[in-house]
mmCIF file with all atom_site columns, C-alpha atoms in Angstrom:
data_model
loop_
_atom_site.group_PDB
_atom_site.id
_atom_site.type_symbol
_atom_site.label_atom_id
_atom_site.label_alt_id
_atom_site.label_comp_id
_atom_site.label_asym_id
_atom_site.label_entity_id
_atom_site.label_seq_id
_atom_site.pdbx_PDB_ins_code
_atom_site.Cartn_x
_atom_site.Cartn_y
_atom_site.Cartn_z
_atom_site.occupancy
_atom_site.B_iso_or_equiv
_atom_site.pdbx_formal_charge
_atom_site.auth_seq_id
_atom_site.auth_comp_id
_atom_site.auth_asym_id
_atom_site.auth_atom_id
_atom_site.pdbx_PDB_model_num
ATOM 1   C CA . MET A 1 1   ? 8.493   176.877 -15.917 1.00 46.00 ? 23  MET A CA 1
ATOM 2   C CA . LEU A 1 2   ? 6.737   176.503 -12.134 1.00 55.00 ? 24  LEU A CA 1
ATOM 3   C CA . THR A 1 3   ? 4.038   175.912 -13.374 1.00 61.00 ? 25  THR A CA 1
ATOM 4   C CA . ASN A 1 4   ? 1.889   173.613 -15.209 1.00 69.00 ? 26  ASN A CA 1
ATOM 5   C CA . ARG A 1 5   ? 0.071   175.963 -17.115 1.00 65.00 ? 27  ARG A CA 1
ATOM 6   C CA . THR A 1 6   ? 0.980   176.306 -20.876 1.00 65.00 ? 28  THR A CA 1
ATOM 7   C CA . TYR A 1 7   ? 1.857   179.815 -21.660 1.00 58.00 ? 29  TYR A CA 1
ATOM 8   C CA . VAL A 1 8   ? 0.300   181.750 -25.244 1.00 62.00 ? 30  VAL A CA 1
ATOM 9   C CA . LEU A 1 9   ? 3.439   183.824 -25.323 1.00 60.00 ? 31  LEU A CA 1
ATOM 10  C CA . GLU A 1 10  ? 1.924   186.464 -27.683 1.00 61.00 ? 32  GLU A CA 1
ATOM 11  C CA . ASP A 1 11  ? -0.817  186.344 -25.397 1.00 57.00 ? 33  ASP A CA 1
ATOM 12  C CA . GLU A 1 12  ? 0.667   187.260 -22.790 1.00 58.00 ? 34  GLU A CA 1
ATOM 13  C CA . VAL A 1 13  ? 3.845   189.327 -23.118 1.00 58.00 ? 35  VAL A CA 1
ATOM 14  C CA . ASP A 1 14  ? 2.077   192.243 -24.580 1.00 66.00 ? 36  ASP A CA 1
ATOM 15  C CA . PHE A 1 15  ? 0.856   193.450 -21.824 1.00 75.00 ? 37  PHE A CA 1
ATOM 16  C CA . LEU A 1 16  ? 4.627   194.587 -20.592 1.00 83.00 ? 38  LEU A CA 1
ATOM 17  C CA . HIS A 1 17  ? 7.556   196.881 -22.021 1.00 85.00 ? 39  HIS A CA 1
ATOM 18  C CA . ASN A 1 18  ? 10.950  198.280 -21.154 1.00 89.00 ? 40  ASN A CA 1
ATOM 19  C CA . TYR A 1 19  ? 10.130  202.036 -20.299 1.00 89.00 ? 41  TYR A CA 1
ATOM 20  C CA . TYR A 1 20  ? 12.903  203.161 -22.760 1.00 94.00 ? 42  TYR A CA 1
ATOM 21  C CA . GLU A 1 21  ? 12.120  201.256 -25.216 1.00 94.00 ? 43  GLU A CA 1
ATOM 22  C CA . ARG A 1 22  ? 9.352   204.233 -26.648 1.00 93.00 ? 44  ARG A CA 1
ATOM 23  C CA . LEU A 1 23  ? 12.155  206.465 -25.165 1.00 94.00 ? 45  LEU A CA 1
ATOM 24  C CA . VAL A 1 24  ? 14.698  205.363 -27.567 1.00 97.00 ? 46  VAL A CA 1
ATOM 25  C CA . VAL A 1 25  ? 13.406  204.481 -30.901 1.00 96.00 ? 47  VAL A CA 1
ATOM 26  C CA . GLN A 1 26  ? 11.325  207.830 -30.615 1.00 96.00 ? 48  GLN A CA 1
ATOM 27  C CA . GLU A 1 27  ? 15.143  208.948 -29.956 1.00 97.00 ? 49  GLU A CA 1
ATOM 28  C CA . VAL A 1 28  ? 16.451  207.352 -32.859 1.00 97.00 ? 50  VAL A CA 1
ATOM 29  C CA . TYR A 1 29  ? 13.871  208.692 -35.254 1.00 97.00 ? 51  TYR A CA 1
ATOM 30  C CA . ASP A 1 30  ? 14.749  212.391 -34.289 1.00 97.00 ? 52  ASP A CA 1
ATOM 31  C CA . GLN A 1 31  ? 18.610  211.797 -34.272 1.00 97.00 ? 53  GLN A CA 1
ATOM 32  C CA . SER A 1 32  ? 18.612  209.897 -37.468 1.00 96.00 ? 54  SER A CA 1
ATOM 33  C CA . GLU A 1 33  ? 17.878  211.187 -41.402 1.00 95.00 ? 55  GLU A CA 1
ATOM 34  C CA . ARG A 1 34  ? 18.252  206.744 -42.679 1.00 95.00 ? 56  ARG A CA 1
ATOM 35  C CA . VAL A 1 35  ? 15.452  205.679 -39.886 1.00 96.00 ? 57  VAL A CA 1
ATOM 36  C CA . GLN A 1 36  ? 13.344  209.057 -40.732 1.00 95.00 ? 58  GLN A CA 1
ATOM 37  C CA . GLN A 1 37  ? 13.847  207.183 -44.815 1.00 95.00 ? 59  GLN A CA 1
ATOM 38  C CA . GLY A 1 38  ? 13.515  203.766 -42.832 1.00 95.00 ? 60  GLY A CA 1
ATOM 39  C CA . ASP A 1 39  ? 15.438  202.498 -42.835 1.00 94.00 ? 61  ASP A CA 1
ATOM 40  C CA . ARG A 1 40  ? 15.014  199.813 -40.092 1.00 96.00 ? 62  ARG A CA 1
ATOM 41  C CA . ASP A 1 41  ? 17.939  197.890 -39.594 1.00 96.00 ? 63  ASP A CA 1
ATOM 42  C CA . PHE A 1 42  ? 20.050  200.288 -38.468 1.00 96.00 ? 64  PHE A CA 1
ATOM 43  C CA . LEU A 1 43  ? 17.137  201.782 -36.408 1.00 97.00 ? 65  LEU A CA 1
ATOM 44  C CA . ALA A 1 44  ? 17.586  198.150 -34.754 1.00 97.00 ? 66  ALA A CA 1
ATOM 45  C CA . ASP A 1 45  ? 20.829  198.011 -34.868 1.00 97.00 ? 67  ASP A CA 1
ATOM 46  C CA . VAL A 1 46  ? 21.088  201.303 -32.676 1.00 97.00 ? 68  VAL A CA 1
ATOM 47  C CA . ALA A 1 47  ? 18.402  200.878 -30.493 1.00 97.00 ? 69  ALA A CA 1
ATOM 48  C CA . CYS A 1 48  ? 19.775  197.866 -29.952 1.00 97.00 ? 70  CYS A CA 1
ATOM 49  C CA . VAL A 1 49  ? 23.135  199.276 -28.862 1.00 97.00 ? 71  VAL A CA 1
ATOM 50  C CA . ALA A 1 50  ? 20.999  202.871 -27.228 1.00 97.00 ? 72  ALA A CA 1
ATOM 51  C CA . LEU A 1 51  ? 19.187  199.683 -25.282 1.00 96.00 ? 73  LEU A CA 1
ATOM 52  C CA . ASN A 1 52  ? 22.089  197.772 -23.832 1.00 95.00 ? 74  ASN A CA 1
ATOM 53  C CA . ARG A 1 53  ? 23.313  200.825 -22.573 1.00 94.00 ? 75  ARG A CA 1
ATOM 54  C CA . LEU A 1 54  ? 20.016  201.934 -20.242 1.00 94.00 ? 76  LEU A CA 1
ATOM 55  C CA . PRO A 1 55  ? 19.160  199.727 -17.117 1.00 90.00 ? 77  PRO A CA 1
ATOM 56  C CA . PRO A 1 56  ? 16.107  197.627 -18.081 1.00 88.00 ? 78  PRO A CA 1
ATOM 57  C CA . ARG A 1 57  ? 13.302  198.835 -16.711 1.00 86.00 ? 79  ARG A CA 1
ATOM 58  C CA . TYR A 1 58  ? 9.944   196.424 -17.180 1.00 86.00 ? 80  TYR A CA 1
ATOM 59  C CA . ILE A 1 59  ? 6.410   198.195 -16.279 1.00 85.00 ? 81  ILE A CA 1
ATOM 60  C CA . ARG A 1 60  ? 3.225   197.188 -18.096 1.00 82.00 ? 82  ARG A CA 1
ATOM 61  C CA . HIS A 1 61  ? 1.692   201.068 -18.594 1.00 80.00 ? 83  HIS A CA 1
ATOM 62  C CA . ASP A 1 62  ? 4.121   204.261 -18.513 1.00 76.00 ? 84  ASP A CA 1
ATOM 63  C CA . VAL A 1 63  ? 1.904   205.732 -16.065 1.00 78.00 ? 85  VAL A CA 1
ATOM 64  C CA . ASP A 1 64  ? 4.001   203.011 -13.389 1.00 70.00 ? 86  ASP A CA 1
ATOM 65  C CA . MET A 1 65  ? 7.703   204.449 -14.406 1.00 75.00 ? 87  MET A CA 1
ATOM 66  C CA . THR A 1 66  ? 5.698   208.400 -14.455 1.00 75.00 ? 88  THR A CA 1
ATOM 67  C CA . PHE A 1 67  ? 3.507   208.812 -11.225 1.00 80.00 ? 89  PHE A CA 1
ATOM 68  C CA . PHE A 1 68  ? 5.988   208.327 -9.288  1.00 79.00 ? 90  PHE A CA 1
ATOM 69  C CA . MET A 1 69  ? 8.711   210.009 -10.820 1.00 82.00 ? 91  MET A CA 1
ATOM 70  C CA . SER A 1 70  ? 10.582  214.330 -9.868  1.00 88.00 ? 92  SER A CA 1
ATOM 71  C CA . PRO A 1 71  ? 10.804  216.562 -13.041 1.00 88.00 ? 93  PRO A CA 1
ATOM 72  C CA . GLN A 1 72  ? 14.381  216.124 -12.235 1.00 91.00 ? 94  GLN A CA 1
ATOM 73  C CA . ASP A 1 73  ? 14.108  212.708 -12.644 1.00 87.00 ? 95  ASP A CA 1
ATOM 74  C CA . MET A 1 74  ? 12.348  212.900 -16.067 1.00 88.00 ? 96  MET A CA 1
ATOM 75  C CA . VAL A 1 75  ? 14.942  214.737 -17.220 1.00 92.00 ? 97  VAL A CA 1
ATOM 76  C CA . GLU A 1 76  ? 17.642  212.854 -15.961 1.00 91.00 ? 98  GLU A CA 1
ATOM 77  C CA . ILE A 1 77  ? 16.463  210.386 -17.572 1.00 91.00 ? 99  ILE A CA 1
ATOM 78  C CA . GLU A 1 78  ? 15.742  212.174 -21.043 1.00 93.00 ? 100 GLU A CA 1
ATOM 79  C CA . ARG A 1 79  ? 18.885  212.969 -20.525 1.00 94.00 ? 101 ARG A CA 1
ATOM 80  C CA . LYS A 1 80  ? 20.372  210.515 -20.308 1.00 94.00 ? 102 LYS A CA 1
ATOM 81  C CA . VAL A 1 81  ? 18.748  208.619 -23.499 1.00 95.00 ? 103 VAL A CA 1
ATOM 82  C CA . THR A 1 82  ? 19.831  211.289 -25.625 1.00 96.00 ? 104 THR A CA 1
ATOM 83  C CA . GLN A 1 83  ? 22.900  210.630 -24.597 1.00 95.00 ? 105 GLN A CA 1
ATOM 84  C CA . ALA A 1 84  ? 22.524  206.601 -24.846 1.00 96.00 ? 106 ALA A CA 1
ATOM 85  C CA . VAL A 1 85  ? 21.110  207.031 -28.398 1.00 97.00 ? 107 VAL A CA 1
ATOM 86  C CA . THR A 1 86  ? 24.167  210.166 -29.879 1.00 96.00 ? 108 THR A CA 1
ATOM 87  C CA . ASP A 1 87  ? 26.240  207.005 -28.988 1.00 96.00 ? 109 ASP A CA 1
ATOM 88  C CA . ALA A 1 88  ? 24.459  204.369 -30.288 1.00 96.00 ? 110 ALA A CA 1
ATOM 89  C CA . LEU A 1 89  ? 24.145  206.188 -33.649 1.00 97.00 ? 111 LEU A CA 1
ATOM 90  C CA . ASN A 1 90  ? 28.400  206.655 -33.885 1.00 95.00 ? 112 ASN A CA 1
ATOM 91  C CA . TYR A 1 91  ? 28.971  202.993 -32.514 1.00 96.00 ? 113 TYR A CA 1
ATOM 92  C CA . VAL A 1 92  ? 27.027  202.043 -34.842 1.00 96.00 ? 114 VAL A CA 1
ATOM 93  C CA . GLU A 1 93  ? 28.712  204.346 -37.462 1.00 95.00 ? 115 GLU A CA 1
ATOM 94  C CA . SER A 1 94  ? 31.244  203.273 -36.906 1.00 94.00 ? 116 SER A CA 1
ATOM 95  C CA . ARG A 1 95  ? 30.864  199.937 -37.653 1.00 93.00 ? 117 ARG A CA 1
ATOM 96  C CA . GLU A 1 96  ? 29.544  200.279 -40.716 1.00 93.00 ? 118 GLU A CA 1
ATOM 97  C CA . ARG A 1 97  ? 32.773  202.385 -42.122 1.00 92.00 ? 119 ARG A CA 1
ATOM 98  C CA . GLY A 1 98  ? 35.126  199.096 -40.743 1.00 92.00 ? 120 GLY A CA 1
ATOM 99  C CA . GLU A 1 99  ? 36.083  201.306 -37.608 1.00 91.00 ? 121 GLU A CA 1
ATOM 100 C CA . SER A 1 100 ? 36.453  200.360 -34.421 1.00 90.00 ? 122 SER A CA 1
ATOM 101 C CA . PRO A 1 101 ? 34.971  201.966 -31.794 1.00 87.00 ? 123 PRO A CA 1
ATOM 102 C CA . ARG A 1 102 ? 34.494  202.425 -28.456 1.00 88.00 ? 124 ARG A CA 1
ATOM 103 C CA . LEU A 1 103 ? 31.754  202.698 -26.577 1.00 88.00 ? 125 LEU A CA 1
ATOM 104 C CA . PRO A 1 104 ? 32.179  205.110 -23.452 1.00 85.00 ? 126 PRO A CA 1
ATOM 105 C CA . PRO A 1 105 ? 31.040  203.817 -20.030 1.00 82.00 ? 127 PRO A CA 1
ATOM 106 C CA . VAL A 1 106 ? 27.792  203.601 -18.677 1.00 77.00 ? 128 VAL A CA 1
ATOM 107 C CA . GLU A 1 107 ? 26.397  205.881 -15.390 1.00 70.00 ? 129 GLU A CA 1
ATOM 108 C CA . VAL A 1 108 ? 24.461  203.263 -14.066 1.00 61.00 ? 130 VAL A CA 1
ATOM 109 C CA . SER A 1 109 ? 22.176  205.007 -12.111 1.00 58.00 ? 131 SER A CA 1
ATOM 110 C CA . LEU A 1 110 ? 19.353  206.336 -14.004 1.00 52.00 ? 132 LEU A CA 1
ATOM 111 C CA . ILE A 1 111 ? 16.755  207.663 -11.609 1.00 54.00 ? 133 ILE A CA 1
ATOM 112 C CA . SER A 1 112 ? 17.126  208.952 -7.513  1.00 50.00 ? 134 SER A CA 1
ATOM 113 C CA . THR A 1 113 ? 15.988  205.693 -5.760  1.00 50.00 ? 135 THR A CA 1
ATOM 114 C CA . ARG A 1 114 ? 14.931  206.376 -1.618  1.00 47.00 ? 136 ARG A CA 1
ATOM 115 C CA . ALA A 1 115 ? 18.830  204.951 -0.387  1.00 48.00 ? 137 ALA A CA 1
ATOM 116 C CA . ASP A 1 116 ? 19.725  208.287 -1.944  1.00 52.00 ? 138 ASP A CA 1
ATOM 117 C CA . LYS A 1 117 ? 17.498  210.313 0.716   1.00 49.00 ? 139 LYS A CA 1
ATOM 118 C CA . PRO A 1 118 ? 18.216  211.273 3.668   1.00 49.00 ? 140 PRO A CA 1
ATOM 119 C CA . ALA A 1 119 ? 17.297  209.202 6.651   1.00 51.00 ? 141 ALA A CA 1
ATOM 120 C CA . LYS A 1 120 ? 14.649  210.477 8.803   1.00 50.00 ? 142 LYS A CA 1
ATOM 121 C CA . THR A 1 121 ? 15.564  211.590 12.046  1.00 52.00 ? 143 THR A CA 1
ATOM 122 C CA . THR A 1 122 ? 14.995  212.252 15.382  1.00 50.00 ? 144 THR A CA 1
ATOM 123 C CA . LYS A 1 123 ? 14.877  216.231 15.678  1.00 52.00 ? 145 LYS A CA 1
ATOM 124 C CA . PRO A 1 124 ? 17.411  217.496 18.309  1.00 54.00 ? 146 PRO A CA 1
ATOM 125 C CA . ASP A 1 125 ? 15.116  218.684 20.916  1.00 57.00 ? 147 ASP A CA 1
ATOM 126 C CA . VAL A 1 126 ? 13.040  215.856 20.926  1.00 53.00 ? 148 VAL A CA 1
ATOM 127 C CA . LYS A 1 127 ? 16.073  214.140 21.409  1.00 56.00 ? 149 LYS A CA 1
ATOM 128 C CA . GLU A 1 128 ? 17.321  215.862 24.413  1.00 58.00 ? 150 GLU A CA 1
ATOM 129 C CA . LYS A 1 129 ? 14.454  215.205 25.716  1.00 56.00 ? 151 LYS A CA 1
ATOM 130 C CA . ILE A 1 130 ? 13.593  211.743 25.911  1.00 53.00 ? 152 ILE A CA 1
ATOM 131 C CA . GLU A 1 131 ? 17.251  211.464 27.029  1.00 59.00 ? 153 GLU A CA 1
ATOM 132 C CA . ALA A 1 132 ? 17.016  214.332 30.294  1.00 61.00 ? 154 ALA A CA 1
ATOM 133 C CA . LYS A 1 133 ? 14.044  212.490 31.927  1.00 60.00 ? 155 LYS A CA 1
ATOM 134 C CA . GLY A 1 134 ? 17.051  209.392 31.460  1.00 62.00 ? 156 GLY A CA 1
ATOM 135 C CA . GLY A 1 135 ? 14.369  207.003 29.393  1.00 55.00 ? 157 GLY A CA 1
ATOM 136 C CA . SER A 1 136 ? 14.508  206.086 25.191  1.00 51.00 ? 158 SER A CA 1
ATOM 137 C CA . ASP A 1 137 ? 11.432  206.913 23.359  1.00 51.00 ? 159 ASP A CA 1
ATOM 138 C CA . ARG A 1 138 ? 10.847  203.646 22.768  1.00 51.00 ? 160 ARG A CA 1
ATOM 139 C CA . PRO A 1 139 ? 7.465   202.434 25.569  1.00 50.00 ? 161 PRO A CA 1
ATOM 140 C CA . ASP A 1 140 ? 8.301   200.397 28.343  1.00 50.00 ? 162 ASP A CA 1
ATOM 141 C CA . LYS A 1 141 ? 7.435   196.700 27.733  1.00 50.00 ? 163 LYS A CA 1
ATOM 142 C CA . ASN A 1 142 ? 6.018   196.557 31.543  1.00 50.00 ? 164 ASN A CA 1
ATOM 143 C CA . ALA A 1 143 ? 4.407   199.118 31.949  1.00 48.00 ? 165 ALA A CA 1
ATOM 144 C CA . LYS A 1 144 ? 2.041   197.773 29.718  1.00 49.00 ? 166 LYS A CA 1
ATOM 145 C CA . GLY A 1 145 ? 0.257   196.274 32.106  1.00 48.00 ? 167 GLY A CA 1
ATOM 146 C CA . LYS A 1 146 ? 1.256   198.692 35.030  1.00 49.00 ? 168 LYS A CA 1
ATOM 147 C CA . SER A 1 147 ? -1.608  201.544 34.466  1.00 47.00 ? 169 SER A CA 1
ATOM 148 C CA . LYS A 1 148 ? -4.791  199.423 34.999  1.00 48.00 ? 170 LYS A CA 1
ATOM 149 C CA . LYS A 1 149 ? -6.954  199.323 36.793  1.00 49.00 ? 171 LYS A CA 1
ATOM 150 C CA . LYS A 1 150 ? -7.370  196.307 39.437  1.00 49.00 ? 172 LYS A CA 1
ATOM 151 C CA . GLU A 1 151 ? -10.560 195.446 40.248  1.00 44.00 ? 173 GLU A CA 1
#
């Protein structure tokens, strides 16, 4: 550890969690009669497979994640969680039957990032005016002292 503080994990880690854990557990419950009848081991197996197919998003409070998401992001997350759980259910059930199933490839992106958004550009008419004056849109560093009155 980087500090001399002794950590008591039971007290320290309850305040953070992976945003997808609750969504996945609820989705497994919704899709599986076995889980609804109380099969906790099956729930754990399916949830682990599904969660490993989703990127971790560690947060302190669910509102931390949902506050900054668009409605489209929420729909995409719901769709990806549903698909991850469906694939995980099929995978775990196939393994229980002694088959050697393969999981489909995983899509990496779950929510849009700033890199996905178009960069801000200068309006063409403003850029043309600046170029017509023969200057740039940045102020001249040397011009700062020229406008001052001499005393």
